[in-house]
XYZ file of C-alpha atoms in Angstrom:
580
model
C -0.284 -0.800 1.942
C -1.483 2.215 3.355
C -2.162 1.458 7.165
C -3.713 2.913 9.278
C -6.994 3.081 12.389
C -9.394 5.661 10.117
C -9.383 7.153 7.324
C -12.330 9.493 7.488
C -11.461 12.032 5.467
C -10.651 9.361 2.997
C -14.420 7.563 3.011
C -15.427 11.138 3.321
C -14.320 11.523 -0.130
C -15.858 8.155 -0.984
C -18.915 9.774 -1.001
C -18.683 13.752 -1.477
C -15.785 14.484 -3.485
C -16.137 12.771 -6.526
C -18.342 14.680 -8.993
C -15.612 15.423 -11.511
C -16.241 12.105 -13.697
C -17.001 12.739 -16.707
C -19.747 10.653 -18.751
C -19.380 8.054 -21.316
C -20.837 8.939 -24.503
C -21.543 5.559 -25.083
C -22.010 2.294 -22.998
C -21.469 -1.360 -23.106
C -25.273 -3.498 -22.875
C -26.410 -4.771 -19.355
C -24.871 -7.783 -18.269
C -21.632 -7.757 -21.446
C -18.237 -7.330 -20.720
C -16.246 -4.722 -21.001
C -12.821 -4.380 -21.038
C -11.158 -2.248 -18.149
C -10.573 0.872 -21.025
C -14.564 0.474 -20.763
C -16.525 2.338 -18.149
C -20.235 3.152 -16.773
C -20.849 7.405 -15.815
C -21.100 7.092 -11.886
C -21.437 9.856 -9.192
C -20.914 8.027 -6.181
C -21.540 5.482 -4.418
C -24.651 6.388 -3.666
C -25.877 8.248 -5.896
C -25.380 7.240 -9.515
C -26.314 8.204 -13.054
C -28.340 5.852 -14.719
C -27.811 5.097 -18.245
C -29.433 5.568 -21.158
C -31.153 1.816 -19.958
C -30.827 1.985 -16.344
C -27.708 0.418 -15.913
C -26.064 1.444 -13.114
C -22.077 -0.274 -13.715
C -20.455 -2.563 -16.234
C -19.920 -6.175 -16.464
C -15.383 -5.600 -15.901
C -13.277 -7.918 -17.653
C -10.916 -9.958 -15.389
C -12.891 -10.139 -12.036
C -15.272 -13.098 -11.850
C -13.943 -15.742 -14.695
C -13.136 -18.154 -12.267
C -15.212 -17.507 -9.076
C -18.599 -17.110 -8.320
C -20.528 -16.738 -4.607
C -23.942 -17.935 -5.750
C -26.829 -16.935 -3.896
C -30.939 -16.486 -4.150
C -31.756 -14.632 -6.977
C -33.839 -15.561 -10.601
C -31.398 -13.681 -12.512
C -28.637 -14.480 -14.209
C -27.333 -11.381 -14.810
C -28.276 -9.921 -11.228
C -26.204 -13.126 -9.578
C -22.932 -11.768 -12.092
C -23.249 -8.397 -10.599
C -23.446 -10.096 -7.247
C -19.894 -11.891 -8.021
C -18.354 -8.517 -9.151
C -19.719 -6.598 -5.890
C -17.867 -9.225 -3.670
C -15.213 -9.752 -6.632
C -14.378 -5.903 -6.358
C -14.249 -6.001 -3.039
C -12.133 -8.445 -1.984
C -9.467 -5.940 -4.413
C -10.524 -3.175 -2.267
C -12.603 -0.913 -4.497
C -15.096 -0.982 -1.873
C -16.803 2.915 -4.800
C -16.984 0.702 -6.932
C -18.537 -2.553 -5.219
C -21.115 -0.579 -3.466
C -22.033 0.305 -7.357
C -21.907 -3.102 -8.418
C -24.053 -4.479 -5.357
C -26.677 -1.571 -6.613
C -26.652 -3.428 -10.248
C -27.660 -6.566 -8.853
C -30.020 -4.611 -6.690
C -32.389 -2.750 -10.107
C -32.070 -6.463 -11.846
C -33.716 -8.437 -9.298
C -35.165 -5.460 -6.085
C -35.899 -9.121 -3.795
C -32.001 -10.053 -4.192
C -31.833 -9.473 -0.359
C -27.826 -10.586 -0.619
C -27.712 -7.304 -2.762
C -28.352 -5.105 0.001
C -25.774 -7.568 2.385
C -23.719 -6.816 -0.156
C -23.681 -3.323 -0.423
C -23.831 -3.305 4.313
C -20.721 -5.133 3.719
C -18.720 -2.448 1.515
C -19.875 0.329 3.340
C -18.302 -0.882 6.656
C -14.825 -1.040 7.980
C -11.684 -2.339 6.358
C -8.204 -3.208 6.342
C -6.576 0.040 5.354
C -9.941 2.120 6.396
C -12.479 3.488 8.795
C -16.179 3.304 8.525
C -16.691 7.541 8.561
C -20.253 7.714 10.553
C -21.662 9.405 7.498
C -22.712 5.967 5.871
C -24.088 5.071 9.038
C -27.649 6.067 8.378
C -26.964 3.944 4.378
C -25.696 1.214 5.135
C -28.639 0.535 7.658
C -30.704 1.215 4.984
C -29.247 -1.613 3.321
C -29.155 -4.597 5.783
C -33.215 -3.969 6.624
C -33.718 -3.617 2.834
C -31.596 -6.538 3.404
C -33.973 -7.780 6.028
C -37.417 -7.683 4.024
C -36.299 -9.226 1.776
C -35.286 -12.058 3.622
C -38.024 -14.658 3.303
C -36.552 -15.261 -0.671
C -32.895 -16.835 1.024
C -31.647 -19.713 1.832
C -30.606 -20.142 5.686
C -27.093 -19.552 5.098
C -27.868 -15.939 3.407
C -29.721 -15.100 6.861
C -27.691 -16.127 8.695
C -24.876 -14.300 7.025
C -28.147 -11.084 6.802
C -28.602 -11.148 10.546
C -24.744 -11.289 11.373
C -24.084 -7.610 8.878
C -26.714 -6.268 11.355
C -24.645 -6.489 14.492
C -21.736 -4.788 13.242
C -23.536 -1.893 13.227
C -24.194 0.601 16.053
C -27.843 2.297 15.789
C -26.154 5.799 16.274
C -22.962 7.188 14.893
C -22.720 8.807 18.733
C -21.082 5.116 19.589
C -18.663 2.577 19.985
C -18.562 0.661 17.003
C -16.176 -1.335 18.521
C -18.046 -3.657 20.909
C -19.692 -3.789 17.352
C -17.431 -5.360 15.481
C -16.427 -7.609 18.381
C -19.410 -9.523 17.216
C -19.619 -9.152 14.176
C -16.757 -10.383 13.745
C -17.495 -13.780 16.819
C -21.331 -14.299 14.887
C -18.963 -14.385 11.820
C -16.468 -17.087 13.656
C -20.309 -19.342 14.949
C -20.985 -18.929 11.649
C -17.910 -20.375 10.214
C -18.159 -23.047 12.980
C -21.819 -24.161 11.430
C -20.089 -23.468 7.263
C -16.300 -24.280 7.383
C -16.698 -25.771 4.169
C -17.705 -22.672 3.041
C -14.122 -20.467 2.568
C -15.261 -17.440 1.576
C -17.543 -16.952 4.641
C -14.323 -18.578 5.996
C -12.520 -15.300 4.716
C -15.220 -12.843 5.525
C -14.396 -13.835 8.751
C -10.132 -13.783 9.029
C -11.373 -10.818 7.189
C -13.711 -9.196 10.336
C -10.375 -10.409 12.329
C -8.281 -8.803 10.869
C -9.448 -5.550 11.164
C -10.351 -5.951 14.790
C -5.998 -5.411 14.307
C -5.292 -3.071 11.669
C -1.655 -3.204 10.692
C -1.507 -4.180 14.005
C 0.009 -7.890 13.934
C 3.237 -8.452 14.858
C 6.184 -6.652 16.729
C 8.683 -4.945 15.611
C 11.183 -8.378 15.773
C 8.191 -10.317 13.906
C 6.377 -11.385 17.285
C 2.985 -12.344 16.881
C 0.794 -9.930 18.838
C -2.067 -12.460 20.807
C -5.041 -12.253 18.053
C -2.515 -12.671 15.163
C -2.567 -17.282 15.667
C -6.094 -17.688 15.300
C -5.784 -14.732 12.540
C -3.636 -17.100 10.465
C -5.117 -20.295 11.359
C -7.575 -19.239 9.977
C -7.006 -18.164 6.324
C -4.084 -20.478 6.250
C -7.104 -23.734 6.506
C -8.358 -21.310 4.082
C -6.175 -21.807 2.040
C -5.198 -25.586 2.371
C -8.239 -26.029 1.275
C -8.868 -24.065 -1.952
C -5.134 -22.879 -1.971
C -6.091 -20.254 -5.126
C -8.700 -18.063 -3.303
C -8.514 -14.549 -3.751
C -9.849 -12.754 -0.564
C -7.030 -15.685 1.351
C -4.479 -15.067 -0.182
C -5.127 -10.999 -0.291
C -5.284 -11.517 3.306
C -2.762 -14.340 4.035
C 0.305 -11.517 2.285
C -1.652 -8.938 4.593
C -1.284 -10.977 7.961
C 2.648 -12.291 7.292
C 4.455 -9.450 5.450
C 5.459 -8.356 8.451
C 6.101 -11.194 10.278
C 9.818 -12.978 10.767
C 8.843 -15.613 8.150
C 6.683 -13.666 5.002
C 7.785 -16.149 2.816
C 5.411 -18.620 3.494
C 3.386 -16.780 1.483
C 5.147 -16.520 -1.680
C 3.567 -19.658 -3.890
C 0.256 -18.206 -3.191
C 2.023 -14.812 -3.708
C 2.755 -16.546 -7.306
C -0.540 -17.035 -7.558
C -1.969 -14.137 -7.270
C 0.091 -12.369 -10.102
C -2.417 -13.599 -12.792
C -5.569 -14.915 -10.524
C -8.050 -11.630 -11.141
C -6.286 -10.488 -13.721
C -8.538 -7.151 -13.816
C -7.961 -5.827 -10.084
C -5.690 -3.644 -10.306
C -5.072 -3.574 -6.452
C -4.545 -7.591 -5.987
C -2.666 -7.782 -9.453
C -0.909 -5.249 -6.922
C -0.241 -7.008 -3.652
C 2.013 -9.599 -4.715
C 4.398 -7.744 -4.769
C 3.822 -7.399 -0.416
C 5.865 -10.021 -0.234
C 7.887 -9.595 -2.919
C 9.402 -6.394 -1.275
C 9.876 -8.111 2.106
C 11.672 -11.125 0.113
C 13.575 -9.724 -1.848
C 12.098 -10.490 -5.148
C 12.366 -7.030 -6.211
C 12.628 -7.673 -9.222
C 9.713 -9.452 -9.710
C 7.716 -6.633 -7.372
C 8.166 -4.123 -10.259
C 6.620 -6.253 -12.838
C 3.920 -6.893 -10.548
C 3.394 -2.790 -10.193
C 4.655 -2.677 -13.610
C 0.716 -4.710 -14.626
C -1.134 -3.534 -11.690
C -0.242 0.543 -13.464
C -1.639 -0.541 -16.488
C -5.006 -1.713 -15.185
C -5.335 0.372 -13.071
C -4.669 3.614 -15.803
C -7.593 2.511 -18.254
C -9.400 2.262 -15.272
C -8.732 5.543 -13.638
C -8.343 7.253 -16.844
C -11.285 5.736 -18.572
C -14.140 5.943 -15.670
C -12.490 9.370 -14.571
C -12.794 7.271 -11.361
C -12.712 9.187 -7.802
C -12.934 8.577 -3.807
C -10.215 5.525 -2.604
C -9.494 4.318 -4.922
C -7.512 6.891 -7.093
C -6.670 8.986 -4.689
C -4.594 6.185 -2.881
C -4.334 2.608 -3.673
C -3.705 4.165 -7.607
C -0.543 6.558 -6.963
C -0.436 3.003 -3.994
C 1.142 1.323 -7.011
C 3.244 3.005 -8.573
C 5.220 4.379 -5.308
C 5.181 0.325 -4.065
C 7.299 0.240 -8.025
C 9.143 3.459 -8.097
C 10.538 0.919 -4.974
C 11.604 -2.219 -5.993
C 12.423 -0.558 -9.209
C 15.783 1.401 -7.040
C 15.642 -2.132 -4.586
C 16.610 -3.684 -7.994
C 18.660 -0.727 -8.772
C 16.568 0.570 -12.104
C 17.388 3.819 -10.963
C 16.111 5.766 -13.915
C 12.577 3.278 -14.328
C 11.934 4.127 -10.634
C 12.858 7.990 -11.552
C 10.180 7.268 -14.604
C 7.620 5.796 -12.158
C 7.094 7.734 -9.335
C 7.482 11.352 -11.869
C 4.542 9.862 -13.046
C 3.109 9.381 -9.581
C 3.694 12.924 -7.850
C 3.013 14.660 -11.846
C -0.142 12.648 -12.746
C -1.544 10.434 -10.217
C -1.677 12.520 -7.548
C -3.762 15.109 -6.188
C -2.020 18.028 -6.116
C -4.462 20.431 -5.283
C -5.694 18.241 -2.263
C -2.961 18.494 -0.712
C -2.561 22.020 0.435
C -5.690 20.585 2.537
C -4.375 19.933 6.880
C -6.615 16.658 6.317
C -4.562 15.269 3.279
C -0.974 16.985 3.917
C -0.002 13.309 3.932
C -0.665 13.458 0.051
C 3.543 15.740 -0.185
C 5.042 12.395 0.606
C 4.249 10.665 -2.128
C 5.558 13.686 -3.691
C 9.260 13.754 -1.634
C 10.065 10.209 -3.927
C 11.523 11.301 -6.993
C 13.820 13.662 -5.086
C 14.562 10.666 -2.740
C 15.214 8.575 -5.934
C 17.412 10.940 -7.273
C 19.631 11.269 -3.945
C 19.121 7.401 -3.767
C 21.244 6.862 -6.962
C 23.449 9.970 -6.552
C 21.483 12.583 -9.609
C 22.704 14.839 -8.635
C 22.075 17.538 -11.178
C 19.422 15.960 -11.702
C 17.825 18.057 -7.952
C 19.275 21.054 -8.493
C 17.079 21.943 -10.998
C 13.669 20.640 -9.741
C 11.488 23.984 -8.659
C 11.372 24.932 -5.817
C 8.407 23.821 -3.291
C 5.402 26.480 -2.112
C 5.848 27.455 0.598
C 2.406 26.766 2.105
C 3.830 22.893 1.879
C 6.332 22.395 4.376
C 7.193 18.445 4.292
C 7.608 19.430 0.303
C 10.385 21.866 1.394
C 11.563 20.660 3.801
C 12.605 17.295 2.134
C 13.328 19.183 -1.226
C 16.028 21.343 1.048
C 17.753 17.620 2.060
C 17.633 16.254 -1.330
C 19.677 20.278 -2.618
C 21.116 19.785 0.558
C 22.808 16.404 -0.277
C 23.335 17.280 -3.813
C 25.840 20.090 -3.382
C 27.658 17.762 -0.838
C 28.456 15.419 -3.862
C 28.795 18.357 -6.857
C 31.584 19.366 -3.367
C 29.464 22.772 -2.850
C 29.386 22.327 1.594
C 28.279 25.953 1.678
C 25.437 25.434 0.262
C 24.895 22.563 1.719
C 25.030 24.367 4.328
C 22.663 26.818 3.850
C 20.608 23.857 3.702
C 20.955 21.965 6.772
C 20.085 25.192 8.607
C 17.050 25.657 6.851
C 15.905 22.447 6.857
C 16.859 22.383 11.368
C 14.233 24.730 11.058
C 11.290 23.204 9.531
C 11.770 20.293 11.334
C 10.719 22.404 14.320
C 7.880 23.569 11.985
C 3.915 23.072 13.596
C 2.368 22.663 10.234
C 5.014 19.611 9.887
C 3.918 18.100 13.483
C 0.818 17.926 12.635
C 0.861 15.935 9.847
C 1.577 12.027 9.190
C 2.021 9.477 6.395
C -1.046 7.975 6.335
C -1.009 7.739 10.205
C 0.931 4.947 10.323
C 4.610 7.848 11.246
C 4.589 10.935 12.304
C 6.392 13.394 9.147
C 8.163 15.036 11.335
C 10.604 12.128 12.283
C 10.899 11.496 8.822
C 12.682 14.940 8.631
C 14.497 14.427 11.214
C 15.860 11.905 9.776
C 17.217 13.506 6.742
C 18.626 15.603 8.772
C 21.276 13.801 10.098
C 21.286 12.255 7.195
C 22.416 15.194 5.485
C 24.646 16.466 8.648
C 26.245 13.363 8.404
C 26.797 13.263 4.829
C 28.643 17.393 5.142
C 30.898 15.586 8.142
C 32.222 12.655 5.832
C 33.210 14.995 2.982
C 34.568 17.107 5.115
C 36.083 13.673 6.376
C 34.944 14.412 9.785
C 34.684 10.440 9.729
C 33.575 9.540 13.795
C 31.362 12.751 13.254
C 30.078 11.404 10.263
C 29.730 7.130 12.060
C 28.189 9.404 15.519
C 24.925 11.093 13.435
C 24.303 8.584 10.613
C 24.319 5.887 13.409
C 21.496 8.310 15.029
C 19.655 8.578 11.903
C 19.585 5.325 11.736
C 18.204 4.839 15.161
C 14.911 7.070 14.349
C 14.654 4.872 12.042
C 14.260 1.870 12.641
C 11.388 3.341 15.382
C 9.147 3.870 12.323
C 6.125 2.242 12.085
C 5.924 -0.678 9.169
C 4.933 0.454 6.401
C 4.785 -0.783 2.545
C 7.298 0.376 1.024
C 9.210 1.936 3.768
C 8.166 6.283 4.656
C 12.365 6.522 4.616
C 13.746 5.756 1.287
C 16.068 3.979 2.032
C 18.113 2.006 3.990
C 20.603 4.613 6.553
C 22.874 1.635 6.249
C 23.612 2.305 3.307
C 25.701 5.234 3.636
C 26.449 4.664 7.549
C 28.194 1.217 5.906
C 29.659 3.458 3.579
C 31.697 5.220 5.683
C 32.337 2.672 8.136
C 35.083 1.470 4.968
C 35.956 4.289 4.297
C 36.967 4.391 7.880
C 38.470 1.199 8.082
C 36.164 -0.553 9.862
C 36.113 -3.799 8.281
C 33.845 -5.278 10.696
C 31.398 -3.115 11.484
C 30.283 -2.382 8.297
C 29.878 -5.966 7.850
C 27.793 -6.128 10.951
C 25.385 -3.351 9.537
C 25.325 -5.203 6.174
C 24.211 -7.541 7.428
C 21.651 -6.554 9.987
C 20.368 -4.600 7.177
C 19.940 -7.547 4.344
C 17.791 -8.891 7.267
C 15.641 -5.454 6.764
C 15.631 -5.764 2.905
C 16.161 -9.287 2.076
C 19.134 -9.624 -1.170
C 18.881 -6.368 -1.691
C 22.396 -5.556 -3.728
C 23.593 -2.050 -2.032
C 23.823 -3.828 0.821
C 24.634 -6.766 -0.840
C 28.059 -4.570 -2.759
C 28.716 -3.227 0.865
C 28.306 -7.108 2.567
C 31.255 -8.112 -0.871
C 33.781 -4.686 0.316
C 33.653 -4.971 3.519
C 34.368 -9.288 3.433
C 37.028 -8.906 0.818
C 39.207 -5.976 3.604
C 39.168 -8.923 5.686
C 41.860 -10.901 6.187
C 41.255 -14.907 5.115
C 37.793 -13.445 4.457
C 38.695 -13.960 0.571
C 36.381 -16.930 -0.019
C 33.201 -15.339 2.400
C 33.472 -11.922 -0.344
C 32.947 -14.038 -2.697
C 30.301 -15.859 -2.682
C 28.201 -12.708 -1.157
C 29.514 -10.887 -5.252
C 27.633 -13.709 -6.098
C 24.214 -12.883 -4.529
C 25.241 -8.992 -5.376
C 25.323 -9.803 -9.068
C 21.794 -11.643 -9.176
C 20.496 -9.478 -6.988
C 21.539 -6.645 -9.281
C 20.860 -8.238 -12.859
C 18.477 -6.146 -14.221
C 19.784 -2.830 -12.886
C 21.101 0.178 -15.026
C 24.097 1.393 -12.215
C 27.272 -0.659 -10.823
C 28.243 -0.137 -7.082
C 31.705 -0.711 -5.808
C 30.109 0.784 -2.348
C 26.802 0.952 -0.668
C 26.313 3.783 -2.537
C 25.973 5.306 -5.568
C 29.996 7.001 -6.700
C 29.269 10.097 -7.570
């Protein structure tokens, strides 16, 4: 999902931006499992409004049916909430996990591991660096755990002392040496307790957190620190191929590698392993999209958005999870649907994300400008599926949202090209070129992964290339689209990709029109390395082979693959783009 080294603004919102939650009129008794359509009233992680019975959060359905990490407590209910907190943390819902750990501590004030759990979820994770403002709370939780260590087993004491190494005493200190010390201490603990698979998963997570989204080179070659992580996770899965956190981490650890297929059987297992965790239900799609299993990716996210929709809409949840993880599932759903040729579903999902999921007010805040990117996805899908009239009916974005305005102009320019109005397309291109140098856009990133300016630059070259194509200037169009491909290839890895989708599709189409069939073949084969078994490139490859002498057998083999890839599509292709 999102890739970032530091997420300070979102972590601030986690503690300070959740004031709009509404309290439910009724509550389930403490310890009674409830579905995600029922939720406790909550404000913020460390300032939770108790219910009438004093409880801070309910037990949710579908999280710990087949999972428990026994800790020292005399309360069965406290154990249940501890287990829930740990599983919520595994599913990257750290705010809700914190509430569960606090509820475990409320039920058993002497449960040291409940405070350990709170310290654990207040730290950094693979998607988010730690907000320094949360440091005092983490240190307080550690001290509370240490004060109760006399109630613990030797292993629990080791875990508490290990988590204490994770945090500096002052937010002015560099936290990296502490993160390294924490990872080293976990490795030592893992050697001492090799059969504790949750400990093994925590160790792998700590190592990954040292290098968030930085495990592989662009060519799929492992970074120096990656083999240790892979070996640790694979060793854990060898002992328990159904461990949810090990699978979660394995999907992340392999998705940008040269062999994401190795995670397929585990991703399949994760689909229904923890049915109450929207993020874990979604996670298989990270493997699906990288292995050509687009329909499976669509289905995974269909399930995930249902789970998270009930959770967010009923619990009135605030913070990182609804702000980023929830729209991410809709974004991923739109991407997978688009890659399997389901334009209507892709547009529907992206529309819902833009209109109902993304916080449109926050888009105006400079620190949260990245949310604008979610809002552009419907326009990109309309371009992909040649929905020209729909694009031209779109309302112009506010001037205070220049990135939105740039992608809107790009989409309109493409629509004008499709409708043969090159004069109007030229006006959109002129505005787009101006916005390419906009200083506000220059400061904006997509989750600190790619620069928004780079996305706008690709859009400009694609539009310019499309205009040249419509004017019959095929060599010029090919030159411009090749330049766009070069910029696209320089983008950092993100899922879904920040350019939505492959410039090689229009480039290959123009090459076919120019009679450069062999070069078109090479372009499509390269695209299939990036987006495996995508029907857009398969149709283009089929066309390029069919037009080469003596390649009919090869073409027919590709056509079979195309039909399989396109079996769920709602359009038919005659090239690598929609001919409209």
